[in-house]
Coordinates of C-alpha atoms in Angstrom, one line a residue:
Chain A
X1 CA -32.0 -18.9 13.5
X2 CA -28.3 -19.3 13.9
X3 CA -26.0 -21.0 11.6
X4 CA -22.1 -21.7 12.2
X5 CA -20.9 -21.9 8.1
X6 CA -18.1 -22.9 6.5
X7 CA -15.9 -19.5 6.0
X8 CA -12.5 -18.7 4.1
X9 CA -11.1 -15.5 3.3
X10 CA -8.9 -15.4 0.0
X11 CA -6.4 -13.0 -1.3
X12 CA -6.8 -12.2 -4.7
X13 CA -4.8 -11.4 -7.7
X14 CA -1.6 -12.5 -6.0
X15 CA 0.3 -15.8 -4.6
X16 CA 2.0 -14.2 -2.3
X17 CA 0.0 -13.7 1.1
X18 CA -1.1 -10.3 2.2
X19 CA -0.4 -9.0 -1.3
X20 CA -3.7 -8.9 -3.0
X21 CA -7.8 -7.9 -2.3
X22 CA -9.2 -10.0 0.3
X23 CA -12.7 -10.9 -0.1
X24 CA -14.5 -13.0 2.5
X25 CA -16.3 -15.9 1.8
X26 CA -19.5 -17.7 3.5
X27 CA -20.7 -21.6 2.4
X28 CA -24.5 -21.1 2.2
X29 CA -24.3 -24.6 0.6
X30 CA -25.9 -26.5 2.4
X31 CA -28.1 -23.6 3.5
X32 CA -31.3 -22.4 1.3
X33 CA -31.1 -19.0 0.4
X34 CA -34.7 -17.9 2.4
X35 CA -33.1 -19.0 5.4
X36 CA -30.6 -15.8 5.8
X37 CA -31.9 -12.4 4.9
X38 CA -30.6 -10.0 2.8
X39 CA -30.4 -7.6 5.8
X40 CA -28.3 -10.3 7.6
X41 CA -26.2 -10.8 4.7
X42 CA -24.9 -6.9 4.7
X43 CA -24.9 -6.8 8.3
X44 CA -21.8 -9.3 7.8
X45 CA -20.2 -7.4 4.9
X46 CA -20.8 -4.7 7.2
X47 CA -18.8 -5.9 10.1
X48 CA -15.9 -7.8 7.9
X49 CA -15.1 -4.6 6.6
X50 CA -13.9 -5.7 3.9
X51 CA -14.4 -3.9 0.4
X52 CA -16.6 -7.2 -1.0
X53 CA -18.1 -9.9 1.6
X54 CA -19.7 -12.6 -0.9
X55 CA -22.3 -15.4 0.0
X56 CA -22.3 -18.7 -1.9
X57 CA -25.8 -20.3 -2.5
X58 CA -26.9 -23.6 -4.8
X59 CA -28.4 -22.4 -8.1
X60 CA -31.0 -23.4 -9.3
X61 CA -29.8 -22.9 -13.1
X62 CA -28.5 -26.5 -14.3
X63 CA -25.8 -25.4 -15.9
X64 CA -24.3 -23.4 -12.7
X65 CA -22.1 -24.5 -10.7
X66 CA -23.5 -21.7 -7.5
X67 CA -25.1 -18.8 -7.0
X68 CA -23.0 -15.5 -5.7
X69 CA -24.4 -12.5 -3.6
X70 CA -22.0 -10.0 -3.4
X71 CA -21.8 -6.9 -0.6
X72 CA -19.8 -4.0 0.3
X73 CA -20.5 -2.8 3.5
X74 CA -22.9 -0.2 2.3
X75 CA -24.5 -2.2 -0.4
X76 CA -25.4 -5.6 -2.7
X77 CA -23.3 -5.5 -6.1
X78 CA -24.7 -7.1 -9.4
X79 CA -21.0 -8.1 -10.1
X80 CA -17.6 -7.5 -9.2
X81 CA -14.4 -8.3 -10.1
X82 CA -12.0 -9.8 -7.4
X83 CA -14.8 -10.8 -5.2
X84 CA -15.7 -13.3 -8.3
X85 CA -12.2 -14.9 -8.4
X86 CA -11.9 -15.2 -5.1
X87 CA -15.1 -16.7 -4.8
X88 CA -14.7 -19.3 -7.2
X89 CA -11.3 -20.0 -5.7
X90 CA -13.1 -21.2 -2.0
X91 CA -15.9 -23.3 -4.0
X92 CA -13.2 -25.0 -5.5
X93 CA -12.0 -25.7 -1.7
X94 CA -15.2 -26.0 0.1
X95 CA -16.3 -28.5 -2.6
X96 CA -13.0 -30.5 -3.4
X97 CA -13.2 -29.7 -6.6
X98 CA -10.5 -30.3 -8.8
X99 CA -9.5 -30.3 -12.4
X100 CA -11.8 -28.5 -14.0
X101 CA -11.3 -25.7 -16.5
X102 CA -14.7 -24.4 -16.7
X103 CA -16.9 -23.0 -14.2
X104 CA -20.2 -21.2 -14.2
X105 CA -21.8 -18.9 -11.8
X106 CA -24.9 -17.3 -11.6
X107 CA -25.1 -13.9 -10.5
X108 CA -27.5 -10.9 -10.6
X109 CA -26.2 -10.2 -14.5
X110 CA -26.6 -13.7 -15.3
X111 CA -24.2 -16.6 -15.8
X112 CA -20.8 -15.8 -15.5
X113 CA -18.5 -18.2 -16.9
X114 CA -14.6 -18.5 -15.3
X115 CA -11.8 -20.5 -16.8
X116 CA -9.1 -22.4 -14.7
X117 CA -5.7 -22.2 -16.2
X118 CA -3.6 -25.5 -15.9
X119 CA -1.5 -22.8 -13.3
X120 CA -4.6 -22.7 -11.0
X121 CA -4.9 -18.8 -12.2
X122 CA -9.0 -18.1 -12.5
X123 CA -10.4 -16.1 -14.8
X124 CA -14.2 -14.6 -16.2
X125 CA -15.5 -13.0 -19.2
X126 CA -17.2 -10.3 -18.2
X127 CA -21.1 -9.3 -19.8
X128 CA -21.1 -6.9 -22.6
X129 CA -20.2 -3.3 -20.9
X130 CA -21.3 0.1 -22.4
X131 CA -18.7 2.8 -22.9
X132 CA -19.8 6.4 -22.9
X133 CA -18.5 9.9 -22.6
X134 CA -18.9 11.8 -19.4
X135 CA -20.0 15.5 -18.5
X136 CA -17.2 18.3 -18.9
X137 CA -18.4 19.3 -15.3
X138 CA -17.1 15.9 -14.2
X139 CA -14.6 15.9 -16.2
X140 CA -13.4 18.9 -15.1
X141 CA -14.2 18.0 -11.1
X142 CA -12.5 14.5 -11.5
X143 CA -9.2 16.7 -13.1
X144 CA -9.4 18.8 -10.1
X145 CA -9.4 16.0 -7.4
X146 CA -6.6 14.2 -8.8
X147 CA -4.6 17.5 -9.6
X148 CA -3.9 16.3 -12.9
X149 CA -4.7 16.1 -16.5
X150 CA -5.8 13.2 -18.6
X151 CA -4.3 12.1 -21.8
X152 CA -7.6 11.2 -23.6
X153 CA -11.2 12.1 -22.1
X154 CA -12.1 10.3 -19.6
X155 CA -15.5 8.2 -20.4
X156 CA -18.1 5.8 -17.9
X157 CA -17.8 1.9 -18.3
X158 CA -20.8 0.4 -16.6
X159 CA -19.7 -3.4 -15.5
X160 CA -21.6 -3.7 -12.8
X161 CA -19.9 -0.6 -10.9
X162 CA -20.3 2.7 -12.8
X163 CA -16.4 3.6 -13.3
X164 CA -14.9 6.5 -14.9
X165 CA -11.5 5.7 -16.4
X166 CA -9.3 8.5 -15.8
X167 CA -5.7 7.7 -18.5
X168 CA -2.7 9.8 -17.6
X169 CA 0.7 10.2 -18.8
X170 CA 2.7 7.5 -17.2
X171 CA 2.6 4.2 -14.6
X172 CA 4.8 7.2 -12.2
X173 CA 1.9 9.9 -12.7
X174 CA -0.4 7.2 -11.6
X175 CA 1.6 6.2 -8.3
X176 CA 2.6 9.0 -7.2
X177 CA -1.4 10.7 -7.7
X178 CA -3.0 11.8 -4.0
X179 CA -6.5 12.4 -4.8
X180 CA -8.7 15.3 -2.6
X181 CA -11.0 12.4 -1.6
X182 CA -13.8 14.1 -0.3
X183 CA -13.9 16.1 -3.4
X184 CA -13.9 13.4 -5.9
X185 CA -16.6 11.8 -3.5
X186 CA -18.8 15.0 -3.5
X187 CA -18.4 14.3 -8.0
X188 CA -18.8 10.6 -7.8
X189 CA -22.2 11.1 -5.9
X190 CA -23.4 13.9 -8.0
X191 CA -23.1 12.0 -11.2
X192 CA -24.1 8.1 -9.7
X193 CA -20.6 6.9 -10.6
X194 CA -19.0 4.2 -8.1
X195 CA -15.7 6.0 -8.7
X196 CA -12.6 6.6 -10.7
X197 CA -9.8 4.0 -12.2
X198 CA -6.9 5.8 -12.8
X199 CA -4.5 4.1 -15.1
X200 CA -0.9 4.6 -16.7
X201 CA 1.0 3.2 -19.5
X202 CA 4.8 1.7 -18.2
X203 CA 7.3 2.9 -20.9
X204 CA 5.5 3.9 -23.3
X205 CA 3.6 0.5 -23.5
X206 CA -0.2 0.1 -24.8
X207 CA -0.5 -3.5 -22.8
X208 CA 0.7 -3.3 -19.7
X209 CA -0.5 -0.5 -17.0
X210 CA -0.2 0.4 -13.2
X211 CA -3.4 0.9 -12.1
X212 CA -5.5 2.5 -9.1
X213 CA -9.1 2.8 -8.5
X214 CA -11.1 5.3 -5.8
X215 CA -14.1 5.0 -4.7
X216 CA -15.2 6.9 -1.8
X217 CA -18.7 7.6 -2.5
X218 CA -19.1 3.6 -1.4
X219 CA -17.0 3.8 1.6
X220 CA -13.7 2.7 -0.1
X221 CA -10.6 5.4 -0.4
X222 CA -8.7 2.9 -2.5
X223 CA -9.7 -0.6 -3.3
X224 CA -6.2 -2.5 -3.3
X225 CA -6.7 -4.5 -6.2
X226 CA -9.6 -4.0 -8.6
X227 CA -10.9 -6.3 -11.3
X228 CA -14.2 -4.7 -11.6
X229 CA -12.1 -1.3 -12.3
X230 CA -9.3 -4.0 -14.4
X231 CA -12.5 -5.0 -16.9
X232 CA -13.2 -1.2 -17.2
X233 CA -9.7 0.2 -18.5
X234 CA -9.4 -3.0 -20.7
X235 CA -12.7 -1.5 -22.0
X236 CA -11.2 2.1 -22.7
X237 CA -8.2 1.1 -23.9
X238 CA -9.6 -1.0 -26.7
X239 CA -12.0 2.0 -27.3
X240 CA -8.6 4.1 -27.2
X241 CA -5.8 2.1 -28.9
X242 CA -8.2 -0.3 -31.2
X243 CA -6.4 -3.3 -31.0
X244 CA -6.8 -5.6 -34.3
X245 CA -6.2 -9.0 -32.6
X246 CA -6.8 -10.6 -29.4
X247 CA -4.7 -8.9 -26.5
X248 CA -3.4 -9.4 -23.1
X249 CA -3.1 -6.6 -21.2
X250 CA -0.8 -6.5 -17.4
X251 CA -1.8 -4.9 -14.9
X252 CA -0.2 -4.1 -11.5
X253 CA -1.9 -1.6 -8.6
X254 CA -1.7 -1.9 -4.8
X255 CA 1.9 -0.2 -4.2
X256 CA 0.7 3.1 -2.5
X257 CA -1.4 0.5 0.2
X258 CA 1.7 -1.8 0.2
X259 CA 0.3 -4.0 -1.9
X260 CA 1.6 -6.1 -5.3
X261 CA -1.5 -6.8 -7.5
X262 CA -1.3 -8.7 -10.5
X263 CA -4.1 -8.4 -12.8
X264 CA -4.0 -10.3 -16.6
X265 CA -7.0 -9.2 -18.9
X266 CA -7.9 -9.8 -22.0
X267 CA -9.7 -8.3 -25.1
X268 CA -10.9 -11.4 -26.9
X269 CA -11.3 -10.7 -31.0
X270 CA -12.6 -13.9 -32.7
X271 CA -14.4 -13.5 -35.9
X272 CA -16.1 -9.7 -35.7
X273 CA -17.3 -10.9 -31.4
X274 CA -15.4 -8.7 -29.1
X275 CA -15.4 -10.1 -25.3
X276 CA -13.4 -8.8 -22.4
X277 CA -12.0 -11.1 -19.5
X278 CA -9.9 -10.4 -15.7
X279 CA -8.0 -12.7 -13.9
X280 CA -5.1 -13.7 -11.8
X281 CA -4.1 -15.6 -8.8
X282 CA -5.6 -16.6 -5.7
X283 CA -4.4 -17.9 -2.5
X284 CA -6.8 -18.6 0.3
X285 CA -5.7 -17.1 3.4
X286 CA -8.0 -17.6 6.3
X287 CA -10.3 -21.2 7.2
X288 CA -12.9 -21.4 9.3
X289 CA -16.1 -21.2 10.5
X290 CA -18.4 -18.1 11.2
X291 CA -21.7 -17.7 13.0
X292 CA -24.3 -16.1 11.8
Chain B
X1 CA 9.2 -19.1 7.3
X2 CA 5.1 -20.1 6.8
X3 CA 3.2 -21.1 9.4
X4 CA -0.8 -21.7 10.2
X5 CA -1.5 -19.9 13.4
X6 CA -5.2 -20.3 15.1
X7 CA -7.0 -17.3 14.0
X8 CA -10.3 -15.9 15.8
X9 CA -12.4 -12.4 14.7
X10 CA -14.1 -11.1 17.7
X11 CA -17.4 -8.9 17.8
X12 CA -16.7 -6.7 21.2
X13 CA -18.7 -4.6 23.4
X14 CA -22.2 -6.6 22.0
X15 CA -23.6 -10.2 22.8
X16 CA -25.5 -9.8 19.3
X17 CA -23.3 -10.6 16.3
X18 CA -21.9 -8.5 14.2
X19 CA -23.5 -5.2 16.4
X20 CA -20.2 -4.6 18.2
X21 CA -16.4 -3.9 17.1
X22 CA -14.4 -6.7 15.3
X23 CA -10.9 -7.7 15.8
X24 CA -8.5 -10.0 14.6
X25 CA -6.6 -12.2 17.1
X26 CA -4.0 -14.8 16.3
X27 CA -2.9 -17.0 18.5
X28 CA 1.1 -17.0 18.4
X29 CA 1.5 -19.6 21.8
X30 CA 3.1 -21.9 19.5
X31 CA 5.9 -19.6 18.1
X32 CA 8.2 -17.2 19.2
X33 CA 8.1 -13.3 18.6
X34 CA 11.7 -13.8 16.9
X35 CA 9.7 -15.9 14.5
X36 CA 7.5 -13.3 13.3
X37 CA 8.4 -9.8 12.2
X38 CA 6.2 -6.5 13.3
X39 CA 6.7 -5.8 9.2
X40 CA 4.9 -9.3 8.7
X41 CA 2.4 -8.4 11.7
X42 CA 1.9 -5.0 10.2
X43 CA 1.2 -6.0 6.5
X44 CA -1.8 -8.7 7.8
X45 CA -3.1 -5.9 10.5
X46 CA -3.3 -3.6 7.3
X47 CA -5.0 -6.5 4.6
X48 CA -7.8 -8.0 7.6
X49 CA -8.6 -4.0 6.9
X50 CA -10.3 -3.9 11.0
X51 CA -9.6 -1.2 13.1
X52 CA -6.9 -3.2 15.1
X53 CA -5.6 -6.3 14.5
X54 CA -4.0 -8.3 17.6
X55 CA -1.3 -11.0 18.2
X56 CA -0.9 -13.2 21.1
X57 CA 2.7 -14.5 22.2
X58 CA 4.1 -16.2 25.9
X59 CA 4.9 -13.7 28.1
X60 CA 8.0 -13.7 30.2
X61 CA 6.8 -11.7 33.0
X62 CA 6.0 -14.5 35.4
X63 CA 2.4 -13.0 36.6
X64 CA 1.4 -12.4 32.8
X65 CA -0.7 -15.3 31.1
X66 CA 0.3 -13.7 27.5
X67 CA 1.9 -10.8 25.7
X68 CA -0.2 -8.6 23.3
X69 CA 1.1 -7.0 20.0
X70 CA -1.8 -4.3 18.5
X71 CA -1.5 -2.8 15.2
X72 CA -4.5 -0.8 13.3
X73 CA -4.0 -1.0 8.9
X74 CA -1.3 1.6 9.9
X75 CA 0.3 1.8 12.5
X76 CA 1.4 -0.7 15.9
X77 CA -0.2 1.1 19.1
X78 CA 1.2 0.3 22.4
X79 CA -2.7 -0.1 24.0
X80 CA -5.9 -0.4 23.0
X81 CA -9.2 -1.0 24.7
X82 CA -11.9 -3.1 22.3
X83 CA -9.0 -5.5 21.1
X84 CA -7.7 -5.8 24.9
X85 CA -11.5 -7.2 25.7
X86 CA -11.6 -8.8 22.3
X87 CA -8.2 -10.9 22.7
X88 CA -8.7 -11.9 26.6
X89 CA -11.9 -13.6 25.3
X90 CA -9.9 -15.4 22.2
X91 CA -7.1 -16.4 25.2
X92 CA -9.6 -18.0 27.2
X93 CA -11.3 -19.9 23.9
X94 CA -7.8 -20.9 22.7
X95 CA -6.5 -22.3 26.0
X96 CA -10.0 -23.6 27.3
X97 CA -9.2 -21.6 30.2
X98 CA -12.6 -21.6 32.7
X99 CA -13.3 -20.3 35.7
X100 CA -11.3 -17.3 36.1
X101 CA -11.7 -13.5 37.2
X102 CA -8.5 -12.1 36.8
X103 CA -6.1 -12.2 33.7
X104 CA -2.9 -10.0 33.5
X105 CA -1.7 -9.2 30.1
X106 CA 1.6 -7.9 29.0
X107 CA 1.3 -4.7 27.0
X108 CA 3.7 -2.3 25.6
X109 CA 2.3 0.5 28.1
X110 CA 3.2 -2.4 30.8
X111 CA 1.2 -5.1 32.7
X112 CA -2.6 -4.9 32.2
X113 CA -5.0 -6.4 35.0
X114 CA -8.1 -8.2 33.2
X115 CA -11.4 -8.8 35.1
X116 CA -14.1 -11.8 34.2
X117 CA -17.5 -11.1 35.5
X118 CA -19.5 -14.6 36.4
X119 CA -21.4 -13.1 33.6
X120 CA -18.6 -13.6 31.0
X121 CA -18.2 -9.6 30.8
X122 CA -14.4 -8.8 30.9
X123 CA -13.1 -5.3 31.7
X124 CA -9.7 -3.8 32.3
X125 CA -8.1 -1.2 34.6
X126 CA -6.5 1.6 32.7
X127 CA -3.3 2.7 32.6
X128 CA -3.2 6.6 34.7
X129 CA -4.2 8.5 31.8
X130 CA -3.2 12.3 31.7
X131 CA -5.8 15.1 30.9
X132 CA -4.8 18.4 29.6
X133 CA -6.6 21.4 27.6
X134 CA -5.8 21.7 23.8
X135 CA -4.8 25.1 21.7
X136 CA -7.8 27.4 20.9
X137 CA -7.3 26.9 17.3
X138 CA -7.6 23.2 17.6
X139 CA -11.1 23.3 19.3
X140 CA -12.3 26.0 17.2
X141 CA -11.4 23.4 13.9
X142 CA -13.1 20.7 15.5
X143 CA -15.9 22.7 15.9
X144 CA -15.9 23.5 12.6
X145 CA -15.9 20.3 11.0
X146 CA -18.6 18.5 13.4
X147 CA -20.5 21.6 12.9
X148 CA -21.8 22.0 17.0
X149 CA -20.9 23.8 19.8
X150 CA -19.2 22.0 22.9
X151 CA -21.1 22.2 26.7
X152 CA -17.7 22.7 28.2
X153 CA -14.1 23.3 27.2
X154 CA -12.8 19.8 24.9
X155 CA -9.6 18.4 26.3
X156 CA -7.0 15.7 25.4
X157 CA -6.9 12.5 27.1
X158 CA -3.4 10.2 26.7
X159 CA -4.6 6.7 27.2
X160 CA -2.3 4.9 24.4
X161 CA -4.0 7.0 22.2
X162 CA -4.5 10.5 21.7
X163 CA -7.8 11.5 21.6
X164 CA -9.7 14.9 22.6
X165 CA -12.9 14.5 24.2
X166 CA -15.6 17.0 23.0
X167 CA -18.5 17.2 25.1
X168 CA -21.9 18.3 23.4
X169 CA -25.4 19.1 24.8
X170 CA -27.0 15.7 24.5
X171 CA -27.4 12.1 23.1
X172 CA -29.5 13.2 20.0
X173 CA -26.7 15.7 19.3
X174 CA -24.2 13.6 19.4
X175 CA -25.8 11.0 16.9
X176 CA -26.8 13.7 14.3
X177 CA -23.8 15.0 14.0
X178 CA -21.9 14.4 9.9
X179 CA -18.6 15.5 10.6
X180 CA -16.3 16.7 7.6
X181 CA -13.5 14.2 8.3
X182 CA -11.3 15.8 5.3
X183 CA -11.3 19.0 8.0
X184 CA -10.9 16.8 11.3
X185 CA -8.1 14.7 9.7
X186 CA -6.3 18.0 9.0
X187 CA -6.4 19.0 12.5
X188 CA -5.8 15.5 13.9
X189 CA -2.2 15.7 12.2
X190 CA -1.2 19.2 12.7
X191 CA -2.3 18.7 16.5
X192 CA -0.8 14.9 16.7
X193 CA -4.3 14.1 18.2
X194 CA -5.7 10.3 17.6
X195 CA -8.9 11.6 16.8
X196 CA -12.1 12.9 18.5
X197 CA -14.3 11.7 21.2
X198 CA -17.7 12.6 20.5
X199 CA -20.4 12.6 23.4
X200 CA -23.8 13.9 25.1
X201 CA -25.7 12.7 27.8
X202 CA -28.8 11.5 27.7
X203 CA -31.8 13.0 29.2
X204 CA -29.5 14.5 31.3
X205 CA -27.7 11.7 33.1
X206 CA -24.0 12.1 34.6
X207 CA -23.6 8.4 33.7
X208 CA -25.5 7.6 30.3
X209 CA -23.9 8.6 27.5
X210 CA -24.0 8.2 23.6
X211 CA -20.6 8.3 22.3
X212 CA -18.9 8.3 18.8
X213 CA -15.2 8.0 17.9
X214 CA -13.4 9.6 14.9
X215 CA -10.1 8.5 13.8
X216 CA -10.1 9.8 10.2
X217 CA -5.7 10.5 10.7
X218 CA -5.5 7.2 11.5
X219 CA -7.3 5.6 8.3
X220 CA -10.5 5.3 10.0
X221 CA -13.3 7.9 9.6
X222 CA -15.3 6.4 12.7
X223 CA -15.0 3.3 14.9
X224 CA -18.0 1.4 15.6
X225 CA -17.2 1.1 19.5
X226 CA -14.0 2.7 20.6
X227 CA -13.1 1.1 24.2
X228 CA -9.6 3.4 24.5
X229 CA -12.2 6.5 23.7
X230 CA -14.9 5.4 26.5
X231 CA -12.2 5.2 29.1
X232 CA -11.0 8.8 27.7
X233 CA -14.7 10.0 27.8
X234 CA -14.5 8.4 31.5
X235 CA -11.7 10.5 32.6
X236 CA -12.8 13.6 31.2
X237 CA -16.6 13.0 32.7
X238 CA -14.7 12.4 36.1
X239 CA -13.0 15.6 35.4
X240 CA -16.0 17.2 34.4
X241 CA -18.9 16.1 36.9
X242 CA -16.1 15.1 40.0
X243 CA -18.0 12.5 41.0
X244 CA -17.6 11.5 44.5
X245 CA -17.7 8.1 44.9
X246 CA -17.4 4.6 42.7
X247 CA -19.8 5.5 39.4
X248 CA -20.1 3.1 36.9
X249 CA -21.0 5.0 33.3
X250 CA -23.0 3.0 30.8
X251 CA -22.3 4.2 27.0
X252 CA -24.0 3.6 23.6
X253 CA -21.9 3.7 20.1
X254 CA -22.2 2.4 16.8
X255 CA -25.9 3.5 16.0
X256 CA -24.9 5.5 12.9
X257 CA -23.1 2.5 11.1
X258 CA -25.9 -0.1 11.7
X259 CA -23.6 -1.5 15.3
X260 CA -25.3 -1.5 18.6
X261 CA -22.1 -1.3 20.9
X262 CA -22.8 -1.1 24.7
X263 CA -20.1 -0.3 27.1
X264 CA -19.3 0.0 30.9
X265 CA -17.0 1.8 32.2
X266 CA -16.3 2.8 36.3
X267 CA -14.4 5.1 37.9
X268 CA -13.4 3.6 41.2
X269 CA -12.6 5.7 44.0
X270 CA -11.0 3.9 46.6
X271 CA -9.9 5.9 49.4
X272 CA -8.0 8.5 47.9
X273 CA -7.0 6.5 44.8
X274 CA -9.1 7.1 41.6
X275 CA -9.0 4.2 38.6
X276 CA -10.7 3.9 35.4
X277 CA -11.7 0.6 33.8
X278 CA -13.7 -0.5 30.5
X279 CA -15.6 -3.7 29.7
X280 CA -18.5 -5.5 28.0
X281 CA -19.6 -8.6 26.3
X282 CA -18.0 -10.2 23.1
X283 CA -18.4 -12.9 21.2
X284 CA -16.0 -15.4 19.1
X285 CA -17.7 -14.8 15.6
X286 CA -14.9 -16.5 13.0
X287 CA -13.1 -19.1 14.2
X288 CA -10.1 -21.3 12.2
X289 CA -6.6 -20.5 11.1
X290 CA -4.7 -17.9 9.1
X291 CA -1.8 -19.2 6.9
X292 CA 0.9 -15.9 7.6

């Protein structure tokens, strides 16, 4: 059967248009969720092209707000990060839903819960995420891609995606890094890891970073913007630095693709809990329709 | 300045969503091209992240019903054939133009006659496209990274775009082939080639043909259904075979990324005059605005 469904495709981590990550976004609302496939669904994602196509269903958790499917155009993700913002951003539009601060979404790692800052910036706390060393043999591989050294051994973050976080020197190191693609592919695929978040310090700082994140081994040179990749490096660089009180951490990535991302994270210490949180603007870009 | 400019996504070459080639079109009737910058045009070509994104301005050649502006992530090209089909059909939607069989279209490569078939197929007449033969060492490295042999020597076509048409034994060939795009992307830029036209007949036909475009140089490992690369495949099959009279040559792409593209293409020989045109279905699949 054919459906024409409520479609918006939103920049994120940005308010300035053409900026940020897009991520498309389909209404399945007022849809039930047996009545579009799973093969139909990447078969969209597919053809947007787009790093993260995500598909809005009721849920049938009371305390949720929606449901989120989220594809590349290979695959289904558990989680991501921008696709998440953005996605709450068009509910918020689709549903005329205003001041609210809380949000909850359930996903395929359970109920995610996003704040709204007063600003209209949206934010989520991202489910506990293991930290882990990696193989010399990918170390080494990932060193040789990049053509140059960490500062600290790289390690795996599993938040959904499986990303190594690669720390160098500098925010300059970072920019100015042109990764052997196919070779850090051939390494990402031998290992099972999405891909690589490569991160500097600017000045000398240990809270705010320019960021990058590859992942060719899913189709993606360069994702623009990352918050999946953002959640990981806050992860490592609390394991690193060990911060002793609640943190913000600034991020910026998107400059070699002519982008100006703008990521805020957060390492939330209260008591002896440790969480971790992404966010950032959003601006919705393109309104519509699509038939499906 | 902001504006909200109508904004459709087109699936071309298919009349089954989201099997043929997307592209972008906004409708810029309502502005001027002084309004807009090619910077601007450029940075939303490069976030929609398709393999061309188009824009539709007044004309001021009296026979032209609209101007075209194409640009891929990277680059603006002065043709290009899926988004030529792809933005006639979003002209027609956005001016409820009916009833027609002939469009003209200003391009940068000049005036561009369209065709509507009563069957809602639209084609266009190409451009005279050169065809020449291309340096040993560039054939031998595209034989090297498709791994296969060509049936007959591969030559460069100039139709807008650059690409060298490599010939291979058959259909089945032609889909299996994984090509090491690290490899053809080095000898797309030391050659200044587009890419490479992949294609083999099937069961033997001088007018079926599986075909599959790579465009790694340009940011695009392969496009799902390459209309500029069927009209190069076109010349060099005319080339090749010297057909004799009008043929019409029915081509298949997209299998290998999940698309189901088909496209027609005819060499018309009329009198002593030889043409090349290109067409196929396409559908309107995302319809609304885009806020640039």
């Amino acid at each position: 059967m054919a459906f024409i469904l409520p479609f918006k495709q939103v920049d994120v981590f940005t308010n300035v248009p053409f900026k940020g990550n897009p991520v498309a976004v389909i209404n399945c609302l007022n849809i039930t969720e047996d009545q579009i496939s799973s093969k139909q669904m990447q078969a969209v994602a597919n053809w947007t092209n787009l790093s993260e196509t995500t598909f809005i269903f009721k849920s049938s958790h009371p305390e949720c707000h929606y449901k989120i499917r989220i594809f590349t155009p290979l695959n289904e993700l558990p989680l991501a990060g921008h696709p998440m913002i953005g996605t709450c951003k068009a509910f918020l539009e689709f549903t005329e839903t205003k001041n609210v601060s809380k949000m909850y979404c359930e996903s395929k790692l359970g109920v995610i819960e996003l704040s709204i800052a007063s600003t209209g910036e949206i934010s989520f706390k991202a489910p506990p995420a293991d930290i882990e060393g990696i193989a010399a043999e990918a170390s080494a591989g990932y060193q040789k891609s990049l053509g140059c050294e960490p500062v600290a051994s790289p390690k795996l973050v599993r938040v959904g995606p499986k990303w190594v976080v690669f720390l160098v020197s500098d925010a300059e190191k970072c920019y100015g890094v042109n990764p052997d693609f196919a070779k850090l592919k051939h390494i990402s695929n031998i290992f099972e890891h999405t891909g690589l978040i490569l991160a500097g310090s600017k000045s000398g700082s240990m809270t705010n970073f320019e960021m990058r994140a590859f992942a060719p081994a899913e189709g993606v040179d360069e994702d623009p913007v990352c918050g999946s990749g953002s959640l990981a490096l806050t992860r490592y660089l609390h394991d690193h630095f060990k911060y002793s009180e609640t943190t913000q951490i600034n991020i910026t990535e998107g400059g070699r693709l002519g982008r100006d991302g703008h990521i805020k994270t957060c390492v939330s210490i209260i008591e002896s809990e440790t969480s971790y949180s992404t966010g950032g603007d959003a601006i919705t870009i393109i309104n519509g329709t699509i038939s499906i």
